[in-house]
Tab-separated table of C-alpha atoms and ligand atoms in Angstrom:
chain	number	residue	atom	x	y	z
K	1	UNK	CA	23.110	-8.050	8.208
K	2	UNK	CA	22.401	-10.196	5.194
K	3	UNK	CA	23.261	-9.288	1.285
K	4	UNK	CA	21.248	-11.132	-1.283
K	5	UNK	CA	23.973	-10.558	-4.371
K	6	UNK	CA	22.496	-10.569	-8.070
K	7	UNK	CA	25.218	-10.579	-11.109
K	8	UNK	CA	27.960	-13.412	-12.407
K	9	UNK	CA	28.318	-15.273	-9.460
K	10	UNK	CA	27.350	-17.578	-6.315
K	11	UNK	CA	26.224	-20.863	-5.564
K	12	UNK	CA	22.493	-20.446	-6.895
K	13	UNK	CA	21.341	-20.247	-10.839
K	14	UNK	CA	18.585	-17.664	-11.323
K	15	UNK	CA	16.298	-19.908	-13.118
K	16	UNK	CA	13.463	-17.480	-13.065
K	17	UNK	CA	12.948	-13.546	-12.447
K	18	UNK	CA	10.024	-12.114	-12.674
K	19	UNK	CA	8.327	-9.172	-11.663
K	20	UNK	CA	4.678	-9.621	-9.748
K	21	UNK	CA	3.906	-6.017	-8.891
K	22	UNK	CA	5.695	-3.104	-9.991
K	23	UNK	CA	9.327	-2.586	-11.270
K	24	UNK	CA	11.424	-5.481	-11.968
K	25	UNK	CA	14.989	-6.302	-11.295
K	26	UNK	CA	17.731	-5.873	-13.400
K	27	UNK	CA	18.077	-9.626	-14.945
K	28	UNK	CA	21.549	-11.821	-13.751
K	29	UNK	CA	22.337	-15.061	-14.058
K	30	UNK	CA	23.660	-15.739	-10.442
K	31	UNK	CA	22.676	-14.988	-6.757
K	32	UNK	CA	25.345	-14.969	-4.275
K	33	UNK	CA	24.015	-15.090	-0.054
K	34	UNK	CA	26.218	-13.336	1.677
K	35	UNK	CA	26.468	-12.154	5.656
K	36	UNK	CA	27.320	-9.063	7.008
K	37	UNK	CA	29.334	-6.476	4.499
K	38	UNK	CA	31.069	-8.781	2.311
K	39	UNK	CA	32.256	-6.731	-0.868
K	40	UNK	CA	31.417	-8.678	-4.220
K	41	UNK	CA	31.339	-7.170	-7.165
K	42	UNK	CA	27.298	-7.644	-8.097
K	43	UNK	CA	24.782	-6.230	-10.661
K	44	UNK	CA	22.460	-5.528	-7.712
K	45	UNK	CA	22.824	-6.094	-3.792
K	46	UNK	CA	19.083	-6.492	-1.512
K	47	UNK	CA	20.085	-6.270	2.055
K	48	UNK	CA	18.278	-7.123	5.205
K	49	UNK	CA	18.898	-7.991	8.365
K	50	UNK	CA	16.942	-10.876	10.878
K	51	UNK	CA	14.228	-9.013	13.613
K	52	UNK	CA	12.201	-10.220	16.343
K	53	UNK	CA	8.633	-11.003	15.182
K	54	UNK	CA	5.981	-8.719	14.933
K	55	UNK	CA	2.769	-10.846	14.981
K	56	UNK	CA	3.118	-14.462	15.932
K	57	UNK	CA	1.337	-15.686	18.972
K	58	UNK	CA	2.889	-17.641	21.715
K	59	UNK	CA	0.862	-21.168	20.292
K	60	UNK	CA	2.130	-20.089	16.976
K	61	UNK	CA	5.186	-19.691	17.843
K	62	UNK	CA	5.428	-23.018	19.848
K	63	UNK	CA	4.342	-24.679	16.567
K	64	UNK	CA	6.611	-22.912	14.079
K	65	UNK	CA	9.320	-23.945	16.499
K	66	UNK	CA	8.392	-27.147	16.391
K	67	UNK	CA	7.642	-27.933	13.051
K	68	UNK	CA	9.960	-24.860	10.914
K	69	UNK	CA	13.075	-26.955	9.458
K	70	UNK	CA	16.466	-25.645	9.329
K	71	UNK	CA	18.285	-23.307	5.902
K	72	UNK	CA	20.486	-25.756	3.939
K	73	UNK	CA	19.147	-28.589	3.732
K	74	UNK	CA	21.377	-30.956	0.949
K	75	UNK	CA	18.059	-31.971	-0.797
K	76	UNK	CA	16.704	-28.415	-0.861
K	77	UNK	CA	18.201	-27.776	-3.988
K	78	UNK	CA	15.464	-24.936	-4.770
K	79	UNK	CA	14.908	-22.058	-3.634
K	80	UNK	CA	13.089	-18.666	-4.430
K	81	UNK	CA	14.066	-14.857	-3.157
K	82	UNK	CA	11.140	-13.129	-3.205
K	83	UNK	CA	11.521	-9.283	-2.309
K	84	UNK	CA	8.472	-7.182	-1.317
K	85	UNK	CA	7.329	-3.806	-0.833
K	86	UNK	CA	4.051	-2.841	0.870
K	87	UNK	CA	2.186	0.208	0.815
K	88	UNK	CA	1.689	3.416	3.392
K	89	UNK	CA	-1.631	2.458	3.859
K	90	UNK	CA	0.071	-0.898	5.199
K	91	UNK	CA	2.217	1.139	7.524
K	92	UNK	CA	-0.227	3.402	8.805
K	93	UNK	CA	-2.322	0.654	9.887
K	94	UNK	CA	-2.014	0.096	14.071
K	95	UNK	CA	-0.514	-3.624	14.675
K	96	UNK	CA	-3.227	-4.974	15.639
K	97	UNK	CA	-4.876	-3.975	12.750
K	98	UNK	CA	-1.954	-5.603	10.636
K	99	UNK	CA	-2.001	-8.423	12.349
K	100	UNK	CA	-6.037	-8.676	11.708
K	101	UNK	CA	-5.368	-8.651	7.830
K	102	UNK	CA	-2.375	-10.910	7.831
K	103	UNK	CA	-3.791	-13.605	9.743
K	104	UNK	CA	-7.573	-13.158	10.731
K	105	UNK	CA	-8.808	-12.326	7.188
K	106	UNK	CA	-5.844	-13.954	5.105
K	107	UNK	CA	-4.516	-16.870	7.241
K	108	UNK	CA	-0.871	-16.196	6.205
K	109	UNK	CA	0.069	-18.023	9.064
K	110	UNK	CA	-1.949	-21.281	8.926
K	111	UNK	CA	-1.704	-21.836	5.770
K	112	UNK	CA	2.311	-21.207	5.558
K	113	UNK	CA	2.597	-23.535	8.767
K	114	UNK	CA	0.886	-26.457	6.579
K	115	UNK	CA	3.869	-26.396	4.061
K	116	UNK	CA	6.237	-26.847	6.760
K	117	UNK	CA	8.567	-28.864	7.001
K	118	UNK	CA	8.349	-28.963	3.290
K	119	UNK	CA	9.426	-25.286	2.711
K	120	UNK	CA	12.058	-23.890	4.804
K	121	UNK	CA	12.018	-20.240	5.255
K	122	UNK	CA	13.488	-16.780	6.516
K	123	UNK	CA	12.881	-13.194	7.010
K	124	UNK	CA	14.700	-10.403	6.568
K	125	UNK	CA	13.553	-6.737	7.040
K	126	UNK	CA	14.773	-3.805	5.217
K	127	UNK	CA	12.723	-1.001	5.317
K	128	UNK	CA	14.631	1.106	8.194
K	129	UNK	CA	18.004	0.156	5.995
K	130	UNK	CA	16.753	2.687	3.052
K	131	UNK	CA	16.365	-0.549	0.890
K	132	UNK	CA	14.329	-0.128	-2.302
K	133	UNK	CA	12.024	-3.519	-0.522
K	134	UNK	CA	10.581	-3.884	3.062
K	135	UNK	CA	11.365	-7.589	3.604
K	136	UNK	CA	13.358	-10.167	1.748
K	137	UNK	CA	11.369	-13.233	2.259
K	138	UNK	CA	13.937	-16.737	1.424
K	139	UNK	CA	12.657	-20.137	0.804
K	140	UNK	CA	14.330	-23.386	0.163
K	141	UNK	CA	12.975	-26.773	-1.036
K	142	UNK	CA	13.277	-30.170	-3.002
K	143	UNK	CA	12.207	-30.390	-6.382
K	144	UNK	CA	9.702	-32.711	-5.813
K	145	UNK	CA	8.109	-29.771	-3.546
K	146	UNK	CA	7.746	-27.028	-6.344
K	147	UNK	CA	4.410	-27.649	-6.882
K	148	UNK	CA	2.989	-27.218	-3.179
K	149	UNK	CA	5.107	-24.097	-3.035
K	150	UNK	CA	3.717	-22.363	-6.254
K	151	UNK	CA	0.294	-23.762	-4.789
K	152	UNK	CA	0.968	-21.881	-1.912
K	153	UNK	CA	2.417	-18.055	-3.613
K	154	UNK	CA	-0.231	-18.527	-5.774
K	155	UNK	CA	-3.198	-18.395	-2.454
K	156	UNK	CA	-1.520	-15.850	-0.614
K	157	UNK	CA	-1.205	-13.690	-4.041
K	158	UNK	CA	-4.569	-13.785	-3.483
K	159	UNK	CA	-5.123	-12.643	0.219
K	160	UNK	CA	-6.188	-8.974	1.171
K	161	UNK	CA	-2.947	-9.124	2.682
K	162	UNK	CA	-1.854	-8.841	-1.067
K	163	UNK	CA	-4.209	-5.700	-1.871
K	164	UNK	CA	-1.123	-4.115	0.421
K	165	UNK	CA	1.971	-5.206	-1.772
K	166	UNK	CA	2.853	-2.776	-4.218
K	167	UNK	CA	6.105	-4.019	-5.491
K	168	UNK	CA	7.486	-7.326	-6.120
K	169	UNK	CA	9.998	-9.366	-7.509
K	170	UNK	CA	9.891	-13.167	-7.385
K	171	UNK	CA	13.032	-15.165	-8.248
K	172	UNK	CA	13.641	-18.599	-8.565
K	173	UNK	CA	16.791	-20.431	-7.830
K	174	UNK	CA	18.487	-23.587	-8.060
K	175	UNK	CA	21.961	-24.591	-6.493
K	176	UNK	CA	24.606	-25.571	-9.065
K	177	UNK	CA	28.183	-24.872	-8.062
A	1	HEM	C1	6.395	-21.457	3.920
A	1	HEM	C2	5.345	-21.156	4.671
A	1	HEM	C3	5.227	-19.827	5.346
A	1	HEM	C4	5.106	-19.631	6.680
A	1	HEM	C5	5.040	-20.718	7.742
A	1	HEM	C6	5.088	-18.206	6.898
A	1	HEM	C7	4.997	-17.621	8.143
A	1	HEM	C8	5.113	-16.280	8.395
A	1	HEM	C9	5.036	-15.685	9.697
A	1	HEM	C10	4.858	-16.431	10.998
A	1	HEM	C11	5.174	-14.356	9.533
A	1	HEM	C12	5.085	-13.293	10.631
A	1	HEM	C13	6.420	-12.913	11.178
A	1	HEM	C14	6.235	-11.882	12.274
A	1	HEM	O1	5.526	-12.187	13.265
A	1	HEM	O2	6.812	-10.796	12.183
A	1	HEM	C15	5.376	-14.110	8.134
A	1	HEM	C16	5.605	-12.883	7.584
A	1	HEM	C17	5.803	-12.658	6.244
A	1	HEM	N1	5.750	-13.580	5.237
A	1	HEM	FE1	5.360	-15.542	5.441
A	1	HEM	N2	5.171	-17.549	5.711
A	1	HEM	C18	5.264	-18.489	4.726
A	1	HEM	C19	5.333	-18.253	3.371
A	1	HEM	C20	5.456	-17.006	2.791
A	1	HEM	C21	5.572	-16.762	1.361
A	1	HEM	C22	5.541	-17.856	0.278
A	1	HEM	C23	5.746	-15.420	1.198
A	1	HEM	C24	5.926	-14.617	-0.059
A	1	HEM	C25	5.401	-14.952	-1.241
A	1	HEM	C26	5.741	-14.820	2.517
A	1	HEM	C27	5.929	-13.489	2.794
A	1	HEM	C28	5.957	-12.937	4.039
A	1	HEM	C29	6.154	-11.519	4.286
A	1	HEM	C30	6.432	-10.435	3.253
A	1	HEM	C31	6.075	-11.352	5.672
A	1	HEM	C32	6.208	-10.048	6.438
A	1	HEM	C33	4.839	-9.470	6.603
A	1	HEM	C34	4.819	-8.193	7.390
A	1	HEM	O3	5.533	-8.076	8.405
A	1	HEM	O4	4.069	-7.296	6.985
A	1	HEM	N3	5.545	-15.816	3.454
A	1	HEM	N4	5.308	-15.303	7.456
């Protein structure tokens, strides 16, 4: 179980929050990342914990292997917590009909895989925790990598995978202790 804290403090500056789709967040000025039930005294507190995944192949997983770099990297001095929500008509969908719109039609995959090892990345589910999101998704890069990372929210914004997200809050980080 991991607690994405929002309020007064933590090692990452909220640089950015803004909602995409639907509500927003309650604006802070610090995110604390925090595992298991550690008790901090927060404006809000997203949790979600690591799963097994849903829709990756066995070559895509060999590659994502290979190529996905590590959390905490010192030059990753970025990052972004992006919470999501998608809809019933997302969850009534069979899997392999899921896994038709995220990757046959919107290539969520392929194109994430070409920003690796650029982007590091992790994802947490919440939706069986009675969480206000479904996932948490986590990135972290270098500065000189904002660009190729906005290029990249900004295409999958755009997939039909989207039509399915009805809330979402993206939030933009940088580490300053
Ligand atoms: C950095 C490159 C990226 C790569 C390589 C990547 C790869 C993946 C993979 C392999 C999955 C499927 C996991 C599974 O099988 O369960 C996934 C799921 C997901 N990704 Fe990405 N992704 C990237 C970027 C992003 C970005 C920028 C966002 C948000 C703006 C995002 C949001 C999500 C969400 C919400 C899911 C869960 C989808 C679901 O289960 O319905 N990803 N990603």
């Amino acid at each position: 179980l991991f607690a994405f804290a929002g309020g007064w403090t933590g090692e990452w500056k909220v640089i950015r929050s803004r909602p995409v789709s639907g509500e927003a967040l309650p604006p802070v000025d610090r995110l604390a990342v925090l595992s298991g039930d550690a008790r901090i005294d927060a404006r809000w507190i997203l949790r979600g914990v690591t799963s097994y995944e849903r829709y990756v192949t066995f070559d895509e997983k060999r590659e994502l292997a290979a190529k996905q770099p590590a959390l905490g990297r010192p030059e990753s001095t970025c990052a972004a917590l992006i919470p999501i929500r998608k809809s019933s008509e997302w969850w009534q969908l069979a899997a392999d009909a899921r896994r038709a719109v995220l990757e046959d039609s919107s290539h969520h995959i392929r194109t994430g895989m070409r920003y690796l090892p650029a982007i590091a990345r992790k994802l947490y589910h919440c939706r069986d925790l009675g969480e206000p999101f479904d996932f948490l998704t986590w990135f972290e890069y270098a500065p000189a990598d904002r660009n190729a990372f906005e290029e990249l929210v900004d295409m999958l914004r755009g997939t039909e995978e989207w039509q399915y997200v009805e809330r979402e809050v993206d939030l933009r980080l940088v580490k300053e202790d």
